[in-house]
JSON list of C-alpha atoms in Angstrom, two decimals:
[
{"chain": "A", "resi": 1, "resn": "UNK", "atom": "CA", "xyz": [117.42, 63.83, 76.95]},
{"chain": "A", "resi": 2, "resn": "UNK", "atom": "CA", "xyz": [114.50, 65.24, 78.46]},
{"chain": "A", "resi": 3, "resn": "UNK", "atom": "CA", "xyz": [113.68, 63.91, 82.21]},
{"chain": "A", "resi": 4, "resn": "UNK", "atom": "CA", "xyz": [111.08, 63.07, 84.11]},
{"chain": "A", "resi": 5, "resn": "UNK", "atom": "CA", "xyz": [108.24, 65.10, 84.16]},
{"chain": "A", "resi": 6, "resn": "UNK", "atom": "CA", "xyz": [105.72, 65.62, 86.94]},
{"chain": "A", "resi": 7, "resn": "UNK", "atom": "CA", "xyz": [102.80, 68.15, 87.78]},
{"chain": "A", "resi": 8, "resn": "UNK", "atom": "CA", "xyz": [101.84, 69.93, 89.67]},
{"chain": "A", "resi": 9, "resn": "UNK", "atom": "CA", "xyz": [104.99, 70.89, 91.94]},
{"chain": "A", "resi": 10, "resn": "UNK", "atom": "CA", "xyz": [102.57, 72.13, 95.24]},
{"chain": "A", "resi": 11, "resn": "UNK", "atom": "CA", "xyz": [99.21, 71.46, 96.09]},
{"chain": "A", "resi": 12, "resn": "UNK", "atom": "CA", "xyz": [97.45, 72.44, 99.03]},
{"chain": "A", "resi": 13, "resn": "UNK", "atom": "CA", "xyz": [93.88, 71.04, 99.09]},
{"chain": "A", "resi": 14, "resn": "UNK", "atom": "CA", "xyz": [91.30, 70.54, 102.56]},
{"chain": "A", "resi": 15, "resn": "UNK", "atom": "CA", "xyz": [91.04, 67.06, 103.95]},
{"chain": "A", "resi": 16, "resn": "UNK", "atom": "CA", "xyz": [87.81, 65.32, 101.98]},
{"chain": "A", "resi": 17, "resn": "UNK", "atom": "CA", "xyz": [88.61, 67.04, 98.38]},
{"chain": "A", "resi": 18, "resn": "UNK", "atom": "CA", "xyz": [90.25, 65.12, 95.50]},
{"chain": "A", "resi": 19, "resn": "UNK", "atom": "CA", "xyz": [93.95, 65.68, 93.87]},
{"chain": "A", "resi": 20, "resn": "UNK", "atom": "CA", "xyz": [95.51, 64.34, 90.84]},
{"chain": "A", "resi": 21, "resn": "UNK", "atom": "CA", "xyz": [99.24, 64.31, 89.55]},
{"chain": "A", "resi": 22, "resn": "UNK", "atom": "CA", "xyz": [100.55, 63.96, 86.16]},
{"chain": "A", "resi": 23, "resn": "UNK", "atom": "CA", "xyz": [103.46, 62.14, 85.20]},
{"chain": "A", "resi": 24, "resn": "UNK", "atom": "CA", "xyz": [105.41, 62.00, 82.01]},
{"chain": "A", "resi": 25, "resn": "UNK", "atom": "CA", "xyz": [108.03, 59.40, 82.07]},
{"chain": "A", "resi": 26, "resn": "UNK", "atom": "CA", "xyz": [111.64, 59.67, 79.84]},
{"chain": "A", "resi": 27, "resn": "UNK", "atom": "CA", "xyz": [110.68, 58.58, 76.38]},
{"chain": "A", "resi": 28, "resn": "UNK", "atom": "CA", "xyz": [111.07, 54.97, 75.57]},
{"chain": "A", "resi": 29, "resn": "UNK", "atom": "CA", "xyz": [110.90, 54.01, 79.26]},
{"chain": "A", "resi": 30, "resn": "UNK", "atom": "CA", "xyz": [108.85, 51.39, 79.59]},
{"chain": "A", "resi": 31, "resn": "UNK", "atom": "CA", "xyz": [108.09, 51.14, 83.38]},
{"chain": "A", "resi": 32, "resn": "UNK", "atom": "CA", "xyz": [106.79, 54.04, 85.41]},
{"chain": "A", "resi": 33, "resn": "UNK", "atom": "CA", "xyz": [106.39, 54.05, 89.55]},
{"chain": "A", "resi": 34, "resn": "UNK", "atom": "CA", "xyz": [104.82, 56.03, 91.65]},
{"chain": "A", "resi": 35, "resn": "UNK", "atom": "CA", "xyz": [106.35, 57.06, 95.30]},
{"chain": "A", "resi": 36, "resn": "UNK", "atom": "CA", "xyz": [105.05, 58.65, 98.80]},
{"chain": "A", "resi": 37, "resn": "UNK", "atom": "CA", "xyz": [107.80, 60.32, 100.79]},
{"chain": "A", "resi": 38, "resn": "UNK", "atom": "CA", "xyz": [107.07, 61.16, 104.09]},
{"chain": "A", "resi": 39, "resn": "UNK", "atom": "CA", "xyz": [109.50, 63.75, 105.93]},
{"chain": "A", "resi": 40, "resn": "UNK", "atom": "CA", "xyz": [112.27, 61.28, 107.19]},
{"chain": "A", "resi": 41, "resn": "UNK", "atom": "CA", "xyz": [111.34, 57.83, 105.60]},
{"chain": "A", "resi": 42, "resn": "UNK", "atom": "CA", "xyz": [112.32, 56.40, 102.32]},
{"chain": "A", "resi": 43, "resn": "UNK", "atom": "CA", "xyz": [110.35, 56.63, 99.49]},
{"chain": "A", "resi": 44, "resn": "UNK", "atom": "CA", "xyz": [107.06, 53.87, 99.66]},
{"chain": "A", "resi": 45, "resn": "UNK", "atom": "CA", "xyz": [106.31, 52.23, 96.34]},
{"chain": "A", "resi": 46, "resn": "UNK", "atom": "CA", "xyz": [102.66, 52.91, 96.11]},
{"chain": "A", "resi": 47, "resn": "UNK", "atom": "CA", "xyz": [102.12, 51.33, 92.50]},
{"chain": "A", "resi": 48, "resn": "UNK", "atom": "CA", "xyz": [104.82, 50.27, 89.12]},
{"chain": "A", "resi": 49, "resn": "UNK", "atom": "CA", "xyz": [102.98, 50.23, 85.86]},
{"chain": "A", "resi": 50, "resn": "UNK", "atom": "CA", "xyz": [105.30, 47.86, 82.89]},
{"chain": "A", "resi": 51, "resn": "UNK", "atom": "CA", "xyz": [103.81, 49.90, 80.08]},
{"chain": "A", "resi": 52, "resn": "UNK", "atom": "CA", "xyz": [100.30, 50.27, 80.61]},
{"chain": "A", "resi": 53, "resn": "UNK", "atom": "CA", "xyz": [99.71, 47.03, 83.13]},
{"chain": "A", "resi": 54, "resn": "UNK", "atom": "CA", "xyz": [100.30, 47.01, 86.82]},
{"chain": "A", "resi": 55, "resn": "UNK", "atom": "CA", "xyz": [103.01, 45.30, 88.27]},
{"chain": "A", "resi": 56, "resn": "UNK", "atom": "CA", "xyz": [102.34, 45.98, 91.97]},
{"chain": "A", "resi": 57, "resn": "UNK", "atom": "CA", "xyz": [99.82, 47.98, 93.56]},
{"chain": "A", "resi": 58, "resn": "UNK", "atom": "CA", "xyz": [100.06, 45.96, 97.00]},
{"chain": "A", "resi": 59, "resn": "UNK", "atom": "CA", "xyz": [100.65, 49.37, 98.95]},
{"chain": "A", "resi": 60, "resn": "UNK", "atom": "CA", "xyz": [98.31, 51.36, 96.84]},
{"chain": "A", "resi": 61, "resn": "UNK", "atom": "CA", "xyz": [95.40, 52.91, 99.56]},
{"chain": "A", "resi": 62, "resn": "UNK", "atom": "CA", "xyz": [92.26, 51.71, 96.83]},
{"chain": "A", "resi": 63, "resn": "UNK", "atom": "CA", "xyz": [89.98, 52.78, 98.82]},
{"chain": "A", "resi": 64, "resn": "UNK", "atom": "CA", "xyz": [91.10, 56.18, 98.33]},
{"chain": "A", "resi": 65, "resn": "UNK", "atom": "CA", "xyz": [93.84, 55.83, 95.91]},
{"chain": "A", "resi": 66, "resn": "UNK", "atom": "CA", "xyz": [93.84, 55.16, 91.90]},
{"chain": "A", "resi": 67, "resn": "UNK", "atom": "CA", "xyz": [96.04, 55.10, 88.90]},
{"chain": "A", "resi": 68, "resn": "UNK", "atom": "CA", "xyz": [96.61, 54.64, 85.20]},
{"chain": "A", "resi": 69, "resn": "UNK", "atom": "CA", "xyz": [98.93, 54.58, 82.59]},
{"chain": "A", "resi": 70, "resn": "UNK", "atom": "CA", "xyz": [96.19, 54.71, 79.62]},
{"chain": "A", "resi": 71, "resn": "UNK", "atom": "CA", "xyz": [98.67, 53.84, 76.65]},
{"chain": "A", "resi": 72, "resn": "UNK", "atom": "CA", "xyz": [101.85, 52.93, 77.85]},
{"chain": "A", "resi": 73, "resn": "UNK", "atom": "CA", "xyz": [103.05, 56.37, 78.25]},
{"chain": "A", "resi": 74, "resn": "UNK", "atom": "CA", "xyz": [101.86, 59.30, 80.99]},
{"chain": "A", "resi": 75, "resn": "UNK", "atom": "CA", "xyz": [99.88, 58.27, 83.90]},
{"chain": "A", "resi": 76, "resn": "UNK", "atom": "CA", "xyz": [97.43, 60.12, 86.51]},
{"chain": "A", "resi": 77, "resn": "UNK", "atom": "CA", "xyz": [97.68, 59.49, 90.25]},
{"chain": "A", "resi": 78, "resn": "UNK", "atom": "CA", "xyz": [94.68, 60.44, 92.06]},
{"chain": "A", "resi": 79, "resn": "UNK", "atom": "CA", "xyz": [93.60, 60.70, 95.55]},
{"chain": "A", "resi": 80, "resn": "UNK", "atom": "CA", "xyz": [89.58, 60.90, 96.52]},
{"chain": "A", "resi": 81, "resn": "UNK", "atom": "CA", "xyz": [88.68, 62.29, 99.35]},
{"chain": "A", "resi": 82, "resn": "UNK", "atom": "CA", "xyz": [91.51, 63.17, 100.97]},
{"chain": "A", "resi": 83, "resn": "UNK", "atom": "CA", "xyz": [93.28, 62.51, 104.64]},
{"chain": "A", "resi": 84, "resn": "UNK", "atom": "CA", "xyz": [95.66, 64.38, 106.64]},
{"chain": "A", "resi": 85, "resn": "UNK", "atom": "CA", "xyz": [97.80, 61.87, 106.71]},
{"chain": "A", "resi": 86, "resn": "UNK", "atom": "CA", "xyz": [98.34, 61.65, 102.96]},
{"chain": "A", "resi": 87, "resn": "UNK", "atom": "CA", "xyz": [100.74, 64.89, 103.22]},
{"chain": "A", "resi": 88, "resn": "UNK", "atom": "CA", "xyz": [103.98, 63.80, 101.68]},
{"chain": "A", "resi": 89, "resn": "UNK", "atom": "CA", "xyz": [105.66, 64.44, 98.69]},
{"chain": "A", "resi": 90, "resn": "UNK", "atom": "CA", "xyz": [104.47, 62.10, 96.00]},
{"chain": "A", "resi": 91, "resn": "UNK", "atom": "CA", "xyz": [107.21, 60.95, 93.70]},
{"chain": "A", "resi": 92, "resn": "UNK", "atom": "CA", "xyz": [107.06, 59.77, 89.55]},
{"chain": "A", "resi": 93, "resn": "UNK", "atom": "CA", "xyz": [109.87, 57.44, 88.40]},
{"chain": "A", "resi": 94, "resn": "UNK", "atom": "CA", "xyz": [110.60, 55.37, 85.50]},
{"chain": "A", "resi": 95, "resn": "UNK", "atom": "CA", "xyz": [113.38, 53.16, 84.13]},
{"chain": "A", "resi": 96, "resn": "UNK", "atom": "CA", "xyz": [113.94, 51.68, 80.70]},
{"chain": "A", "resi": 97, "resn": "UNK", "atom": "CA", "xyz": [112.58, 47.46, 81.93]},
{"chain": "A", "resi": 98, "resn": "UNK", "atom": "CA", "xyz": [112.07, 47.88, 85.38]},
{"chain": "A", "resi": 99, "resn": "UNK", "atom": "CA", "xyz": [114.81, 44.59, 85.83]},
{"chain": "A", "resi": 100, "resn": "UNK", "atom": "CA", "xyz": [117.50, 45.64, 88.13]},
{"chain": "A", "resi": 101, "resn": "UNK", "atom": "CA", "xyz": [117.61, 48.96, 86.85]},
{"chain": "A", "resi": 102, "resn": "UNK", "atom": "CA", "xyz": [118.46, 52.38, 88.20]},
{"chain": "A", "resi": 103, "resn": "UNK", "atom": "CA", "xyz": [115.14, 54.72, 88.52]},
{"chain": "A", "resi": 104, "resn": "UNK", "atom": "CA", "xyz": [115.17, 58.64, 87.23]},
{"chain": "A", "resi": 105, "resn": "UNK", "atom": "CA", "xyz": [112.76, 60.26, 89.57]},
{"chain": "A", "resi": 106, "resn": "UNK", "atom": "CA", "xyz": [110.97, 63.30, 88.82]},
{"chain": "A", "resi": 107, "resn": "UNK", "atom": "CA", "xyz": [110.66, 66.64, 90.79]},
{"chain": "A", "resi": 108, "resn": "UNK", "atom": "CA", "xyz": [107.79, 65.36, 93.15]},
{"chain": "A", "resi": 109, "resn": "UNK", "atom": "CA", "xyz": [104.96, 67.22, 93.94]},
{"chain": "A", "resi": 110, "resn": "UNK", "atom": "CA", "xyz": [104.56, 68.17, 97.36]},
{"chain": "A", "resi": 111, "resn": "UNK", "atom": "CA", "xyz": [100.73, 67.68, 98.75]},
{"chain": "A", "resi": 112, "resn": "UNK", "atom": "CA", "xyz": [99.87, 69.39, 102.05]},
{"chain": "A", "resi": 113, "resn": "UNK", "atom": "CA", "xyz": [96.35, 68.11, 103.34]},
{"chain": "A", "resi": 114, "resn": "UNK", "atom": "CA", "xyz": [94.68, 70.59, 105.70]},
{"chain": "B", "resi": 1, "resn": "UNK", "atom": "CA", "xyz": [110.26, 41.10, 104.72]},
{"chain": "B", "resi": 2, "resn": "UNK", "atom": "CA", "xyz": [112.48, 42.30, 102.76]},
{"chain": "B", "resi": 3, "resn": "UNK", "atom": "CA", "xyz": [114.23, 45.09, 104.51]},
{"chain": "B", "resi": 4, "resn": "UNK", "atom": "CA", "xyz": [117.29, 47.57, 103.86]},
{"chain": "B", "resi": 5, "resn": "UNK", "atom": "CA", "xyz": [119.04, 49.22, 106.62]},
{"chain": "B", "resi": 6, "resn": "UNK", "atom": "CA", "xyz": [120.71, 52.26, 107.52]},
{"chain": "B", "resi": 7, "resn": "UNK", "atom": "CA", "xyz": [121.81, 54.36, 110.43]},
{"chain": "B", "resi": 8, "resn": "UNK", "atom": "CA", "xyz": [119.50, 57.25, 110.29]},
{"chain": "B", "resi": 9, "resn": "UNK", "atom": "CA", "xyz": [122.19, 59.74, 111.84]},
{"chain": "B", "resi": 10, "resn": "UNK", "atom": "CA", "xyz": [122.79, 62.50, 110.88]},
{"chain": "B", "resi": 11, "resn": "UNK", "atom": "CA", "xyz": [126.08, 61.54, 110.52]},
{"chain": "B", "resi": 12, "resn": "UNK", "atom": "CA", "xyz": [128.69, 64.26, 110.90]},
{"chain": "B", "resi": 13, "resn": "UNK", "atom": "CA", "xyz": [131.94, 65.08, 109.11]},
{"chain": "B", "resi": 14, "resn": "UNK", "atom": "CA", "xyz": [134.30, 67.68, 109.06]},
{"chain": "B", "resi": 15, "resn": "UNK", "atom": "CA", "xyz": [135.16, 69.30, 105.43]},
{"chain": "B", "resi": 16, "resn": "UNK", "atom": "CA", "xyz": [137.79, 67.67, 103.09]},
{"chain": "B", "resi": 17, "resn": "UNK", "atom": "CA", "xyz": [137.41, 64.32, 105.58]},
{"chain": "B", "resi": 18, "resn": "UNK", "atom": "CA", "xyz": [136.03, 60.87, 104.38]},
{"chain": "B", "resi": 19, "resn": "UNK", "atom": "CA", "xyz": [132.54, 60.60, 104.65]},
{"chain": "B", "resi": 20, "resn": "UNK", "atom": "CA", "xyz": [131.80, 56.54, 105.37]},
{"chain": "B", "resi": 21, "resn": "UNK", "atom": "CA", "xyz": [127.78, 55.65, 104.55]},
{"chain": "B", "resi": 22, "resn": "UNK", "atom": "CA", "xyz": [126.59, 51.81, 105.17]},
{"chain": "B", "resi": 23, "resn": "UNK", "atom": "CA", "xyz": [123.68, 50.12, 104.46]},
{"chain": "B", "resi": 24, "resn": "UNK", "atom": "CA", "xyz": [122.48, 46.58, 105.05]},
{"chain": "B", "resi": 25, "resn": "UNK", "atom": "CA", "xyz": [120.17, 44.01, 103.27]},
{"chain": "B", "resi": 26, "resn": "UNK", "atom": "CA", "xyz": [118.43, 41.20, 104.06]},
{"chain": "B", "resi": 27, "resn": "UNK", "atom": "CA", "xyz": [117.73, 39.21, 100.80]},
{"chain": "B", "resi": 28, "resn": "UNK", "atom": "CA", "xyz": [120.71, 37.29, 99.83]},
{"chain": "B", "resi": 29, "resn": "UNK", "atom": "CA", "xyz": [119.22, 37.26, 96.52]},
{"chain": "B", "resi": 30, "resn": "UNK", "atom": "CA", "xyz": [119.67, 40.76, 95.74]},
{"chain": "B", "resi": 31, "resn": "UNK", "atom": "CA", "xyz": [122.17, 41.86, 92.48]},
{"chain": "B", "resi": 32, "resn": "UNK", "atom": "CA", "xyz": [121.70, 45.92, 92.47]},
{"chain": "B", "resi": 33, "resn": "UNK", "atom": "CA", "xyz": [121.97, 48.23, 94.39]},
{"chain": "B", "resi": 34, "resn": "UNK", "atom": "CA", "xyz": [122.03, 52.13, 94.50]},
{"chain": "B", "resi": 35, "resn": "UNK", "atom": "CA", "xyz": [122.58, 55.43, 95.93]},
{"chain": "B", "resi": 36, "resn": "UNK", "atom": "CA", "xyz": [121.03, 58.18, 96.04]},
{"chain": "B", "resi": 37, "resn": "UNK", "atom": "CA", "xyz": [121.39, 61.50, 96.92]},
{"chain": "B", "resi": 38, "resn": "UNK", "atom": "CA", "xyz": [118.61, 63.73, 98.21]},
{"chain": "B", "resi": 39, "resn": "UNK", "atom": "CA", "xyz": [118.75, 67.36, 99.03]},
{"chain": "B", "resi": 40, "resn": "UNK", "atom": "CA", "xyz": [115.77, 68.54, 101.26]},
{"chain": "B", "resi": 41, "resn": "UNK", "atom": "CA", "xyz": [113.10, 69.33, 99.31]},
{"chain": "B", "resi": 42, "resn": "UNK", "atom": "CA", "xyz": [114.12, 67.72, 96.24]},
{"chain": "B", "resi": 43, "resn": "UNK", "atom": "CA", "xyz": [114.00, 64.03, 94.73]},
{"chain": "B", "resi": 44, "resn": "UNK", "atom": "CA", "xyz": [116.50, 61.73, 94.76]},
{"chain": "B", "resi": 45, "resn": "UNK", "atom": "CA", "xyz": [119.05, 61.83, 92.32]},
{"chain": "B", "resi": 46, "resn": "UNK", "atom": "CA", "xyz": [121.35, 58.82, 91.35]},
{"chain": "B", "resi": 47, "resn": "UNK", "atom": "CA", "xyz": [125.09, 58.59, 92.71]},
{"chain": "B", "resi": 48, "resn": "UNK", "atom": "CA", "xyz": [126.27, 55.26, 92.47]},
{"chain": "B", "resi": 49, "resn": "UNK", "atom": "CA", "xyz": [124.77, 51.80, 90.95]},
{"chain": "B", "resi": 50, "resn": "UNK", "atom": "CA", "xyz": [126.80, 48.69, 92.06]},
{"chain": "B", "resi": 51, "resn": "UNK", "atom": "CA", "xyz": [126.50, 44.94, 90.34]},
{"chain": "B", "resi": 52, "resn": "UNK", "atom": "CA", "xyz": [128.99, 42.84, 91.77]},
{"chain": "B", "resi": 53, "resn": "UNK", "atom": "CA", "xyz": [131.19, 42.43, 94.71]},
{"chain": "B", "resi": 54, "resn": "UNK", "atom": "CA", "xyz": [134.16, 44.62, 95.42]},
{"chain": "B", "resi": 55, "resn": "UNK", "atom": "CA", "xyz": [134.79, 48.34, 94.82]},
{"chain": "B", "resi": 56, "resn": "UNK", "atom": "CA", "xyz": [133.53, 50.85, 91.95]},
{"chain": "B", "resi": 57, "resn": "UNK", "atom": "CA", "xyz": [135.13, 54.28, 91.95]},
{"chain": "B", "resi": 58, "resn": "UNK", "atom": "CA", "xyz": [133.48, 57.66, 90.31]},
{"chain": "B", "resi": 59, "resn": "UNK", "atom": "CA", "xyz": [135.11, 60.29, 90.93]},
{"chain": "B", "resi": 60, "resn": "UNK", "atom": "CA", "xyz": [135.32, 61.16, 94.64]},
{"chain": "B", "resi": 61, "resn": "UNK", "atom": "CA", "xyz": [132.69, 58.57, 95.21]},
{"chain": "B", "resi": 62, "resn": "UNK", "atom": "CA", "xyz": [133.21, 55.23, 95.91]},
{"chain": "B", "resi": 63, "resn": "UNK", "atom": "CA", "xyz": [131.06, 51.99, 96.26]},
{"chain": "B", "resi": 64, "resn": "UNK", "atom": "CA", "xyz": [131.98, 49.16, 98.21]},
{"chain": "B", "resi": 65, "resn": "UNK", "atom": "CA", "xyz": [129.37, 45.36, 97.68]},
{"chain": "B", "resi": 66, "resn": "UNK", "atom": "CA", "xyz": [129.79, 42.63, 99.98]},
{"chain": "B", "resi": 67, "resn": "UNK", "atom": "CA", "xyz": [127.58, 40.24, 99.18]},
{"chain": "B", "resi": 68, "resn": "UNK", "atom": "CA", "xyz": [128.17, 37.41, 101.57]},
{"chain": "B", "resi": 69, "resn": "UNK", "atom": "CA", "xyz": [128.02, 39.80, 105.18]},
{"chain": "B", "resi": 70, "resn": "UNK", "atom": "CA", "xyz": [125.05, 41.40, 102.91]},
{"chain": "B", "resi": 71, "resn": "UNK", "atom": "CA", "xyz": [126.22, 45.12, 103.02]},
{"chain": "B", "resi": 72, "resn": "UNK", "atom": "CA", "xyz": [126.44, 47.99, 101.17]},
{"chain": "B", "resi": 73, "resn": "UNK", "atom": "CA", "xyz": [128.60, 50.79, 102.20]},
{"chain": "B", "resi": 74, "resn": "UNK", "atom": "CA", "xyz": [129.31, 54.62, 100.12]},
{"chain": "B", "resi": 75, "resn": "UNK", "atom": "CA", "xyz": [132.76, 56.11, 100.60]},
{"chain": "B", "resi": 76, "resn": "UNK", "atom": "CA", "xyz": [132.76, 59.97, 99.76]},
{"chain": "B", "resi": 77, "resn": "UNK", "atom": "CA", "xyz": [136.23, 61.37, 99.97]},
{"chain": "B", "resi": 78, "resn": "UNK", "atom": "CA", "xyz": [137.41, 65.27, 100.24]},
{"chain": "B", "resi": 79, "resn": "UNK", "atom": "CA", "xyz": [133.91, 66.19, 101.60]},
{"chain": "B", "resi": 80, "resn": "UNK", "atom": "CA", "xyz": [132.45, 69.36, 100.56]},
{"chain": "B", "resi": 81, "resn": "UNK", "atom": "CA", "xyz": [129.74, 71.52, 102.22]},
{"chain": "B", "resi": 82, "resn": "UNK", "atom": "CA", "xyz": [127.24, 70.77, 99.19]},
{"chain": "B", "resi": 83, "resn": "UNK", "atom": "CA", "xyz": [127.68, 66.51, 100.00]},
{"chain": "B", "resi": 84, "resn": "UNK", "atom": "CA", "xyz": [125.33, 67.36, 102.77]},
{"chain": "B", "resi": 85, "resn": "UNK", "atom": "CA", "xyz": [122.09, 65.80, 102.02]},
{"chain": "B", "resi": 86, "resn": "UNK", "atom": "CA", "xyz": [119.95, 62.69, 102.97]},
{"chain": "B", "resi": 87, "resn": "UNK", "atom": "CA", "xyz": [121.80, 59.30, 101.16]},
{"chain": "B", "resi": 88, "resn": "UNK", "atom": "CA", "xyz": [119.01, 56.86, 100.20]},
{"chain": "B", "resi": 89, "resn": "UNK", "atom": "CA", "xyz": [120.35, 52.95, 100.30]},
{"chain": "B", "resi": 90, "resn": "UNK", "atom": "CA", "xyz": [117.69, 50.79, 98.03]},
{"chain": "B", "resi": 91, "resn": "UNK", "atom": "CA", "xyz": [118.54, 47.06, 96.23]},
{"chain": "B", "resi": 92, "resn": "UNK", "atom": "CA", "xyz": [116.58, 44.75, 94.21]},
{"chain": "B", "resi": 93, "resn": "UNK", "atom": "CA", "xyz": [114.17, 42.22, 95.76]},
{"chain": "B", "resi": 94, "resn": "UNK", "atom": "CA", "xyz": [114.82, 39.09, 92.37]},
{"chain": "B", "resi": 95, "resn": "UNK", "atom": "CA", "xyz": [113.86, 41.59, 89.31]},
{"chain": "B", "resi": 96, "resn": "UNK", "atom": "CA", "xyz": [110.46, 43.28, 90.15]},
{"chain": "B", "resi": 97, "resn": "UNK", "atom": "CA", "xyz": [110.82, 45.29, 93.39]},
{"chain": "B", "resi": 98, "resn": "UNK", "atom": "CA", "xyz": [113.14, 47.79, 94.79]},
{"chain": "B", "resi": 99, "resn": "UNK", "atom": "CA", "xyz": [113.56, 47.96, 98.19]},
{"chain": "B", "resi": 100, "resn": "UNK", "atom": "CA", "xyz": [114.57, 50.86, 99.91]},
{"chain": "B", "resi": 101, "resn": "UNK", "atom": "CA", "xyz": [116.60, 52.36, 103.26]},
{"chain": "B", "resi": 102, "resn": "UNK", "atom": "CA", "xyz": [115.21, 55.19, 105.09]},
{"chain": "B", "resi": 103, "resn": "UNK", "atom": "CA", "xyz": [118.26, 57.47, 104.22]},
{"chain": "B", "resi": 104, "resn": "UNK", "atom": "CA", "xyz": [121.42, 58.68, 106.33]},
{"chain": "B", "resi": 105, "resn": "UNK", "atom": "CA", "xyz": [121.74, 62.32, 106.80]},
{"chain": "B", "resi": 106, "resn": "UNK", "atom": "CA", "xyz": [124.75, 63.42, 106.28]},
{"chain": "B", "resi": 107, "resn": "UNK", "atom": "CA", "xyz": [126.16, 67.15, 107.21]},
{"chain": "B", "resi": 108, "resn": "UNK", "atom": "CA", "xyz": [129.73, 67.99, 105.98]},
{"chain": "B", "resi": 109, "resn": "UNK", "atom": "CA", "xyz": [130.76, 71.10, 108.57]},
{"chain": "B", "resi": 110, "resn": "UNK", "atom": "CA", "xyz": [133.21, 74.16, 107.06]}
]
C-alpha cells in the first residue's frame, strides 16, 4: 500500500515570497490534515479536510495561510507572503474517517524562511 | 483546553534496560490514544494505539491506559541504541480532534 505522499521535501524561500505543498493522501482515506512542527513542540493541527470540506481550520493563519482539497483527494497548502517565523516542518496526514483513528503522516517538507 | 502532557526530558537509559514513557490527559472523555515515534528529521511514525484500560503488548513495546488517574504511559523493554528518538503522546478530544504531547526524548546509551 502506497503511503503518504508529500512535496516538496525542502524549501528555502525569502521572507515576503509565497510557498505551496502538495499532498497525496493513502487511497481511500477519506480525511486529510495538515501539521506545523516546530523544532521541540508537537505537531499543531493547522487545518483537517473530511473529503473535500473542512473540519477545523481554527489554527489556520488566513491571513497568510490557505488550503484545499479540490475533489476529495490531494490538497495544496499555501503560504502568501511569508514570515520568519513560519520555519517548521509542515506535515500531511490522513486516516481512513478521521473518528478515533490512528494518522499515517507523510515525509514533511521542511520550509526554512530567510 | 484540552491538553496532553509529557516530561520533555530527554530521558536517559542505559542499553538492554526498560525504557518507562508517561503521558497525561486532561479530557476524561478521551477513548484513543497513540504513540509515536519520531526520529530527528523525520515524521512521526505509529508505535502503539491503545482503546481501553489495561495493558497491550507488541513486541518489546508495551502500552499501559488508565483511564480514571487519566494517564498514558509506553513501556519499551531491552532498549536498543536505534529506540532513541522523540516519543509523541496524542489522544482524542470526543471524535473530531487529536490532541497532542510535545514529545519525550529519549536516548538509549551503548
Amino acid at each position: 500500500e502506497a503511503g503518504v505522499a508529500q512535496s516538496p521535501r525542502y524549501k528555502i524561500i525569502e521572507k515576503r515570497q509565497s510557498v505551496a505543498f502538495w499532498c497525496n493522501p493513502i487511497s481511500g482515506h477519506a480525511t486529510l490534515y495538515w501539521y506545523q512542527q516546530i523544532l521541540g513542540q508537537g505537531p499543531k493541527l493547522l487545518i483537517q479536510f473530511q473529503n473535500n470540506g473542512v473540519v477545523d481550520d481554527s489554527q489556520l493563519p488566513k491571513d497568510r495561510f490557505s488550503a484545499e482539497r479540490l475533489k476529495g483527494v490531494d490538497s495544496t497548502l499555501k503560504i502568501q507572503p511569508a514570515k520568519l517565523e513560519d520555519s517548521a516542518v509542515y506535515l500531511c496526514a490522513s486516516s481512513l474517517s478521521g473518528r478515533n483513528e490512528k494518522l499515517f503522516f507523510g515525509s514533511g517538507t521542511q520550509l526554512s524562511v530567510l | 483546553q484540552k491538553e496532553v502532557e509529557q516530561n520533555s526530558g530527554p530521558l536517559s537509559v542505559p542499553e538492554g534496560a526498560i525504557a518507562s514513557l508517561n503521558c497525561t490527559y486532561s479530557d476524561r472523555g478521551s477513548q484513543s490514544f497513540f504513540w509515536y515515534r519520531q526520529y530527528s528529521g523525520k515524521s512521526p511514525e505509529l508505535i502503539m494505539s491503545i482503546y481501553s484500560n489495561g495493558d497491550k503488548e507488541d513486541g518489546r513495546f508495551t502500552a499501559q491506559l488508565n483511564k480514571a488517574s487519566q494517564y498514558v504511559s509506553l513501556l519499551i523493554r531491552d532498549s536498543q541504541p536505534s529506540d532513541s528518538a522523540t516519543y509523541l503522546c496524542a489522544g482524542w478530544e470526543g471524535n473530531y480532534q487529536l490532541i497532542w504531547g510535545a514529545g519525550t526524548k529519549l536516548i538509549i546509551k551503548p
